mmCIF file of C-alpha atoms in Angstrom:
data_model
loop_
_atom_site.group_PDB
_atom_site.id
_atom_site.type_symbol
_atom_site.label_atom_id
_atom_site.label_comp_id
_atom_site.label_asym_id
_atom_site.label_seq_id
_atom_site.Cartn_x
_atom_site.Cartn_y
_atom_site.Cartn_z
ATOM 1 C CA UNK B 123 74.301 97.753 89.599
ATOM 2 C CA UNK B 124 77.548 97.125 91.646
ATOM 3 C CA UNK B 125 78.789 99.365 94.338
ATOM 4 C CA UNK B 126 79.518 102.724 93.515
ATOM 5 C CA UNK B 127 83.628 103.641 93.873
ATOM 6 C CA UNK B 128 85.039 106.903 93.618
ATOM 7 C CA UNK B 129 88.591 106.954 92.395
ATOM 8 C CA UNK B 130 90.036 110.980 92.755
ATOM 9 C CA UNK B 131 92.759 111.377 89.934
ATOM 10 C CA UNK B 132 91.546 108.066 88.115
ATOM 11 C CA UNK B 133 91.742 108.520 84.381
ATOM 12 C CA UNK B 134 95.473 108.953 84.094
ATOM 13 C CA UNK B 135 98.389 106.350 85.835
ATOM 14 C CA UNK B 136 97.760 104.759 88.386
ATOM 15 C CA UNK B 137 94.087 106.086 88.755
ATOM 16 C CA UNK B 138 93.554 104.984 86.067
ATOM 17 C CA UNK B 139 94.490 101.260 86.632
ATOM 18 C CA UNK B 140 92.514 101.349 89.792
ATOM 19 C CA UNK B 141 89.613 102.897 88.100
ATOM 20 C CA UNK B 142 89.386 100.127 85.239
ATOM 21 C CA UNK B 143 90.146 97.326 87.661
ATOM 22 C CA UNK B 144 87.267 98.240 90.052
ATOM 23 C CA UNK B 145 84.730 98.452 86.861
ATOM 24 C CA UNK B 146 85.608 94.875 85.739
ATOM 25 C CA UNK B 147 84.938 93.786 89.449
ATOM 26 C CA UNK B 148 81.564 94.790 89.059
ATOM 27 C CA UNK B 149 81.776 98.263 90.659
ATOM 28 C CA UNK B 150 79.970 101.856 89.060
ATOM 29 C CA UNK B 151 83.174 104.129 89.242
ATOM 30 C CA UNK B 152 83.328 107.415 88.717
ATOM 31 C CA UNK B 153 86.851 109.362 88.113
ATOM 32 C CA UNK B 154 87.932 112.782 89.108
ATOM 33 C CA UNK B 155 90.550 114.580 86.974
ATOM 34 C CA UNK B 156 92.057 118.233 87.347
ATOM 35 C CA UNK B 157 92.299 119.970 83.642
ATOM 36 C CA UNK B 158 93.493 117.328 81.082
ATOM 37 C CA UNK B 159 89.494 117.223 79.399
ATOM 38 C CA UNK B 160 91.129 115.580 76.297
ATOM 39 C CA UNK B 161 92.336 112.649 78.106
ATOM 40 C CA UNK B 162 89.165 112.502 80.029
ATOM 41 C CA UNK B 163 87.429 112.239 77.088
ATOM 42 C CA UNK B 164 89.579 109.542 75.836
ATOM 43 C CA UNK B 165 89.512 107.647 79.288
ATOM 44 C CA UNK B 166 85.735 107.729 78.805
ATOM 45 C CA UNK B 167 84.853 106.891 75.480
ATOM 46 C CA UNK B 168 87.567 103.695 75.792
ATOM 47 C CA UNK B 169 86.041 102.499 79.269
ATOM 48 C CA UNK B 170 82.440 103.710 79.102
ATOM 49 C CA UNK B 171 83.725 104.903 83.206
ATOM 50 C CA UNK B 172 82.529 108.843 84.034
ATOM 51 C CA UNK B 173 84.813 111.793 84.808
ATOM 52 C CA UNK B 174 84.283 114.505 86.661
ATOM 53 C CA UNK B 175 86.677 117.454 86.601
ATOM 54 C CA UNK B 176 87.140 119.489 89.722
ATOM 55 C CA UNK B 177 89.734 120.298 92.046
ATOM 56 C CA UNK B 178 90.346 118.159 94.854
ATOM 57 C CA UNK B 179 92.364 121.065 96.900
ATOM 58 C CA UNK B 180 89.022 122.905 96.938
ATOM 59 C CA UNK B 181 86.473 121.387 99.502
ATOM 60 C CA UNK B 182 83.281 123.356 98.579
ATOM 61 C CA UNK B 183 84.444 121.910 94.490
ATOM 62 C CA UNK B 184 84.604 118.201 96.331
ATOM 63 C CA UNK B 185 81.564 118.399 98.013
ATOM 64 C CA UNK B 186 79.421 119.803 95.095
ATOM 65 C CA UNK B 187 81.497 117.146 92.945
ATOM 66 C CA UNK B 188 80.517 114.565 95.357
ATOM 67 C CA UNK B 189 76.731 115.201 95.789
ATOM 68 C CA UNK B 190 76.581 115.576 91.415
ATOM 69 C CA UNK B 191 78.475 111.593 91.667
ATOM 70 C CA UNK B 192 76.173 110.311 94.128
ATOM 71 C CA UNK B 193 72.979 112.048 91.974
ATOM 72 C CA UNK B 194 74.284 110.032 88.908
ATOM 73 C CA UNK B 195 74.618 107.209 90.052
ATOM 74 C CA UNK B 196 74.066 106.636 93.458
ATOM 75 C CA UNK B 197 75.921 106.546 97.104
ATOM 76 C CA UNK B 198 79.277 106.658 97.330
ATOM 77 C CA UNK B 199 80.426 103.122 99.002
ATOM 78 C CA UNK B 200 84.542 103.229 98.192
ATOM 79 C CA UNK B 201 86.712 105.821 97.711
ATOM 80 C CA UNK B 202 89.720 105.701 96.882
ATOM 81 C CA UNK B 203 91.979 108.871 96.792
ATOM 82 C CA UNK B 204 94.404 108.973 94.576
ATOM 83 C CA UNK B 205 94.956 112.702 93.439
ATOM 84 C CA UNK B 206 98.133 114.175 93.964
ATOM 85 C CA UNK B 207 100.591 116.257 92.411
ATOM 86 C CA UNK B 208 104.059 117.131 93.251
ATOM 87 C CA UNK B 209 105.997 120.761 93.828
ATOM 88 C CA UNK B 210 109.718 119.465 94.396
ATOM 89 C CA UNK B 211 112.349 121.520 96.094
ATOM 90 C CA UNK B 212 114.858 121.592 98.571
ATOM 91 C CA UNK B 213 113.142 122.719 101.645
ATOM 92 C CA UNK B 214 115.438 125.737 102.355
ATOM 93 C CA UNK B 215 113.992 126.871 98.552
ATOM 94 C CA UNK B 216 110.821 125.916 99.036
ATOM 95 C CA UNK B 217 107.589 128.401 98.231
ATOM 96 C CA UNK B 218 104.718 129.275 100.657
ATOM 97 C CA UNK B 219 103.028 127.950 97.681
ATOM 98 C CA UNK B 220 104.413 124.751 96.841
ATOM 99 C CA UNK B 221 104.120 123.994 100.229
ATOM 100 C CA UNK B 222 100.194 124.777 100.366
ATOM 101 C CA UNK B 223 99.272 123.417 97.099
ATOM 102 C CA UNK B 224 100.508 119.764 97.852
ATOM 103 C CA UNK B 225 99.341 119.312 101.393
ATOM 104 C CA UNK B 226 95.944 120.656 99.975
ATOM 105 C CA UNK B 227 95.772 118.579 97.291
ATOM 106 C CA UNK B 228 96.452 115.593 99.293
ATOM 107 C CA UNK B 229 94.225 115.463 102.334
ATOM 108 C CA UNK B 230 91.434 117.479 101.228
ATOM 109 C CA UNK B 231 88.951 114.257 99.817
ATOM 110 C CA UNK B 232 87.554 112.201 102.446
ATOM 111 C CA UNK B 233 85.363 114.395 104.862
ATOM 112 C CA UNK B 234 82.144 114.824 102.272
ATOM 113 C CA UNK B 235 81.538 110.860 102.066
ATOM 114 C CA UNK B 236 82.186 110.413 105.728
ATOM 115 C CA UNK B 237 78.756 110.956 107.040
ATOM 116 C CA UNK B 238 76.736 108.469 104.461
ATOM 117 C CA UNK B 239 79.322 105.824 104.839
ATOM 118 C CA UNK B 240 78.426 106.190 108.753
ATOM 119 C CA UNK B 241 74.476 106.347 108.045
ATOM 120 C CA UNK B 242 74.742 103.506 105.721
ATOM 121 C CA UNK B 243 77.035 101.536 108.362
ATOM 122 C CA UNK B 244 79.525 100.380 105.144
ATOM 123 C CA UNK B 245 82.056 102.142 103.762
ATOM 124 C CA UNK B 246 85.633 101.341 101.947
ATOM 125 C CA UNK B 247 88.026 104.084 102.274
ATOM 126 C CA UNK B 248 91.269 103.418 100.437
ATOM 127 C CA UNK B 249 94.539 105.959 100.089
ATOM 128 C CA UNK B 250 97.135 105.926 97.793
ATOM 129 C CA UNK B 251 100.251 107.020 100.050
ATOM 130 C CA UNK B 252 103.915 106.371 98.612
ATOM 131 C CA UNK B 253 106.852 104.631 99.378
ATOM 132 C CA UNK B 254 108.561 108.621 100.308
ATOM 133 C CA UNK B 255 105.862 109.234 103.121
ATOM 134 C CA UNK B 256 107.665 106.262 104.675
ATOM 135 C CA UNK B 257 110.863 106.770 104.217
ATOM 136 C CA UNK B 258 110.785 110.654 103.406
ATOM 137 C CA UNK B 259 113.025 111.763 100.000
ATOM 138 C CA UNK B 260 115.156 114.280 99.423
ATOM 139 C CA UNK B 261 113.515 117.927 98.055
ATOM 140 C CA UNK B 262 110.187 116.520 99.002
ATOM 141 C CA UNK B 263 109.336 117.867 102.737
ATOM 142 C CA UNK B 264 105.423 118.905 101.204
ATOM 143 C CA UNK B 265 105.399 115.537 99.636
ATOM 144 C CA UNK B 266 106.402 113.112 102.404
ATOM 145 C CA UNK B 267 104.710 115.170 104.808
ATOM 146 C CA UNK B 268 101.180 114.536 103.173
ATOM 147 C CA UNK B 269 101.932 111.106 101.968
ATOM 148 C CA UNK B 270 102.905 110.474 106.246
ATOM 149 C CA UNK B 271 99.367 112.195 107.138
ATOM 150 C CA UNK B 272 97.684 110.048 104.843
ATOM 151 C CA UNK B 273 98.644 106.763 106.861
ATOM 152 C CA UNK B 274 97.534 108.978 110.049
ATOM 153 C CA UNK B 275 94.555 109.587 108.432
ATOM 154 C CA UNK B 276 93.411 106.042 107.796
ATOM 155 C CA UNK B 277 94.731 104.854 111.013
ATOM 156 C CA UNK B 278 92.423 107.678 112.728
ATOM 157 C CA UNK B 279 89.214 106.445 110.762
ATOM 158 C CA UNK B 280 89.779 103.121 111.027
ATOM 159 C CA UNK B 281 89.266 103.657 114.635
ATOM 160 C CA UNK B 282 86.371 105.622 114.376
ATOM 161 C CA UNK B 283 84.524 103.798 111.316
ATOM 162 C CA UNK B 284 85.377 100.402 112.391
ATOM 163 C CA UNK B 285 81.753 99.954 114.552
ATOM 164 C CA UNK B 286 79.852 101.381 111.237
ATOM 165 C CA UNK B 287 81.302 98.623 109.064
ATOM 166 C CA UNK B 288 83.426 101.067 107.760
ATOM 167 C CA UNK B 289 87.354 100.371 106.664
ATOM 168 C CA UNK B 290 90.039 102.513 105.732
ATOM 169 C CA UNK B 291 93.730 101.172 104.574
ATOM 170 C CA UNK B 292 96.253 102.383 102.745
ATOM 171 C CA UNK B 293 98.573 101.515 99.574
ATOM 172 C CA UNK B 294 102.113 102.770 99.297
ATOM 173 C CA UNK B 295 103.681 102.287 96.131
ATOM 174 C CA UNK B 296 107.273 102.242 95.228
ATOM 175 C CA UNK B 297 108.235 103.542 91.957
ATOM 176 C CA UNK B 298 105.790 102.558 89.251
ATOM 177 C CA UNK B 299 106.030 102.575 85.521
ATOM 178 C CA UNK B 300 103.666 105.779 84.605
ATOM 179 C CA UNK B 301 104.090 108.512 82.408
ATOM 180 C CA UNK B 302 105.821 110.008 84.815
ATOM 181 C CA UNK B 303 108.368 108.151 85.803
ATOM 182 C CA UNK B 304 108.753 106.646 82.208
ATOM 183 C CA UNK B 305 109.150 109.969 81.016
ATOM 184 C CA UNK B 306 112.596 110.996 83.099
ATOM 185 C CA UNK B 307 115.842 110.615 81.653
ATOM 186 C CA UNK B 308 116.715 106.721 81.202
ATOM 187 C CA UNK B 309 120.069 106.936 83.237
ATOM 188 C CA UNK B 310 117.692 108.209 86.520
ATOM 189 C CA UNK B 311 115.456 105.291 85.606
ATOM 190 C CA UNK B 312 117.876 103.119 85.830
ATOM 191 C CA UNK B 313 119.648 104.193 88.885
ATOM 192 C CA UNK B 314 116.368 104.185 90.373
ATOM 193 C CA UNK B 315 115.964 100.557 89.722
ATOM 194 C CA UNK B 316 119.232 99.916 90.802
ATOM 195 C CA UNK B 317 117.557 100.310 94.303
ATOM 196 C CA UNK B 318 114.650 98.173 93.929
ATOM 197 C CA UNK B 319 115.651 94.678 95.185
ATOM 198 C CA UNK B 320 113.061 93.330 92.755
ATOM 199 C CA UNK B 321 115.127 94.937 89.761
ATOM 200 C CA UNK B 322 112.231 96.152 88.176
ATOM 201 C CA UNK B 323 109.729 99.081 87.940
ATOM 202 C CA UNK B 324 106.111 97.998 89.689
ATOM 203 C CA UNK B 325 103.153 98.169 87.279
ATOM 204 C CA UNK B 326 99.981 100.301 87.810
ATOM 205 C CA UNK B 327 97.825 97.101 87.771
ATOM 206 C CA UNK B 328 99.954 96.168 90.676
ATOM 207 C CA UNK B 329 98.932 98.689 92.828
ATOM 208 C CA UNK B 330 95.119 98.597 90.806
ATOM 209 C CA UNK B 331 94.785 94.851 92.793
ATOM 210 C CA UNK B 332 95.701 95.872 96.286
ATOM 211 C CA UNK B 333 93.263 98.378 96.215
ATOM 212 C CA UNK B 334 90.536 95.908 94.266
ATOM 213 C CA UNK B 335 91.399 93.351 97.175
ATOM 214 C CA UNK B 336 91.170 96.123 100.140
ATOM 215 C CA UNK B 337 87.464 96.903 98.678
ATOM 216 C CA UNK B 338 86.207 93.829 98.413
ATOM 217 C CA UNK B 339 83.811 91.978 101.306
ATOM 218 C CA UNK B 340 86.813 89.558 101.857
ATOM 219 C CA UNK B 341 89.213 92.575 103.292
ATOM 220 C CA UNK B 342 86.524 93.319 106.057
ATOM 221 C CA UNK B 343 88.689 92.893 108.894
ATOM 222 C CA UNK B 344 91.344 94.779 107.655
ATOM 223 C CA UNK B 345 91.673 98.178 108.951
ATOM 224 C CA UNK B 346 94.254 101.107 109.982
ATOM 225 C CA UNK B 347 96.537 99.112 107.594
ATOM 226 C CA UNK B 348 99.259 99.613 105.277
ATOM 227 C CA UNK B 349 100.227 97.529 102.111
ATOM 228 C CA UNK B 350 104.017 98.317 101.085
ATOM 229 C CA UNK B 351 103.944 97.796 97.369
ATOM 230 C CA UNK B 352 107.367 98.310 96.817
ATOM 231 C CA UNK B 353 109.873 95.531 95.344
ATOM 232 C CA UNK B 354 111.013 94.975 98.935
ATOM 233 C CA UNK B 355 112.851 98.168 98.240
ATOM 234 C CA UNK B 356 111.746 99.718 101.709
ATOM 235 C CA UNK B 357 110.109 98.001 105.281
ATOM 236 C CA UNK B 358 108.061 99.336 107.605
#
């Protein structure tokens, strides 16, 4: 049996690239989703890879979801979180709650896996960040803000993992051909390609191998890093 990987949010977009990419690497991956059951169902019976619904803003639900992964099918080695939503507004209209829910959701995964990854002296800790927490975006202050803590985050662990053989990195995507994206009106597709110096939307599977790569044994001696994966539309 292969490593055990923990992808938050991983039976739907880009989760769910990452989530079938790190099973045909070899690794035992369980998937968190929210509330869609039907698609977790789906994601299941098509990849054979376990879901596990709870909320990922709630850290007694992710530590009780964590200790049921780790009695199925072992400790967790990699994780990789993924989960996020988004609550868009102007700033000046923004809600008390739109503001909560999306910093929540967003930095609320990590802590309960810490501790065995530092008994067990390996560990692969992987974010999904975005493209807007380096650049910010307009109507997204909640957004960029936790996508920004999430490269503060893995810049802070790498520092203190790094002498337990444990790594943490980060992925920022640009803007990536989901459901999502696919889903809003073609002319904002386009004139959000029209920014992308690669002229193209990236692919989940994109993103899916930066993360399989930043896992592996070979990525070792990378740490408090940040892959852009962006069409060269933004530098850091």
């Amino acid at each position: 049996m292969g490593r055990v990987a923990l992808v938050t949010g991983g039976s739907r977009g880009i989760g769910e690239a990452i989530s079938k990419a790190l099973k045909a690497e070899g690794y035992e991956v369980a998937a968190t989703y929210a509330g869609n059951d039907e698609k977790a169902a789906a994601f299941t019976k098509e990849t054979g890879i376990k879901t596990y619904k709870w909320n990922v803003a709630d850290y007694e639900a992710s530590a009780a979801g964590i200790a049921k992964v780790e009695a199925d099918l072992g400790p967790i080695e990699v994780v990789v979180a993924n989960a996020g939503i988004t609550r868009d507004a102007p700033f000046h209209r923004m809600t008390p709650e739109q503001w909560k829910e999306v910093i929540e959701t967003h930095l609320n995964t990590l802590h309960p896996v810490w501790p065995g990854m530092r008994e067990r002296k390996f560990g692969r800790v992987i974010v999904i960040s975005s493209i807007n927490g380096q650049k910010g975006q307009f109507a997204q202050v909640n957004y960029a803000a936790t996508k920004a803590g999430d490269l503060g985050i893995v810049k802070s662990l790498a520092q203190e993992g790094a002498r337990a053989g444990i790594t943490a990195n980060a992925v920022c995507p640009g803007y990536i051909a989901t459901e999502m994206v696919m889903a809003v009106p073609e002319k904002v597709r386009e004139s959000i390609i029209a920014q992308i110096p690669a002229g193209r939307l990236g692919e989940p599977e994109e993103i899916a191998r930066c993360v399989v790569f930043l896992a592996s044994d070979d990525a070792g001696f990378i740490n408090g890093s940040t892959i852009s994966a962006n069409g060269a539309q933004f530098f850091v």
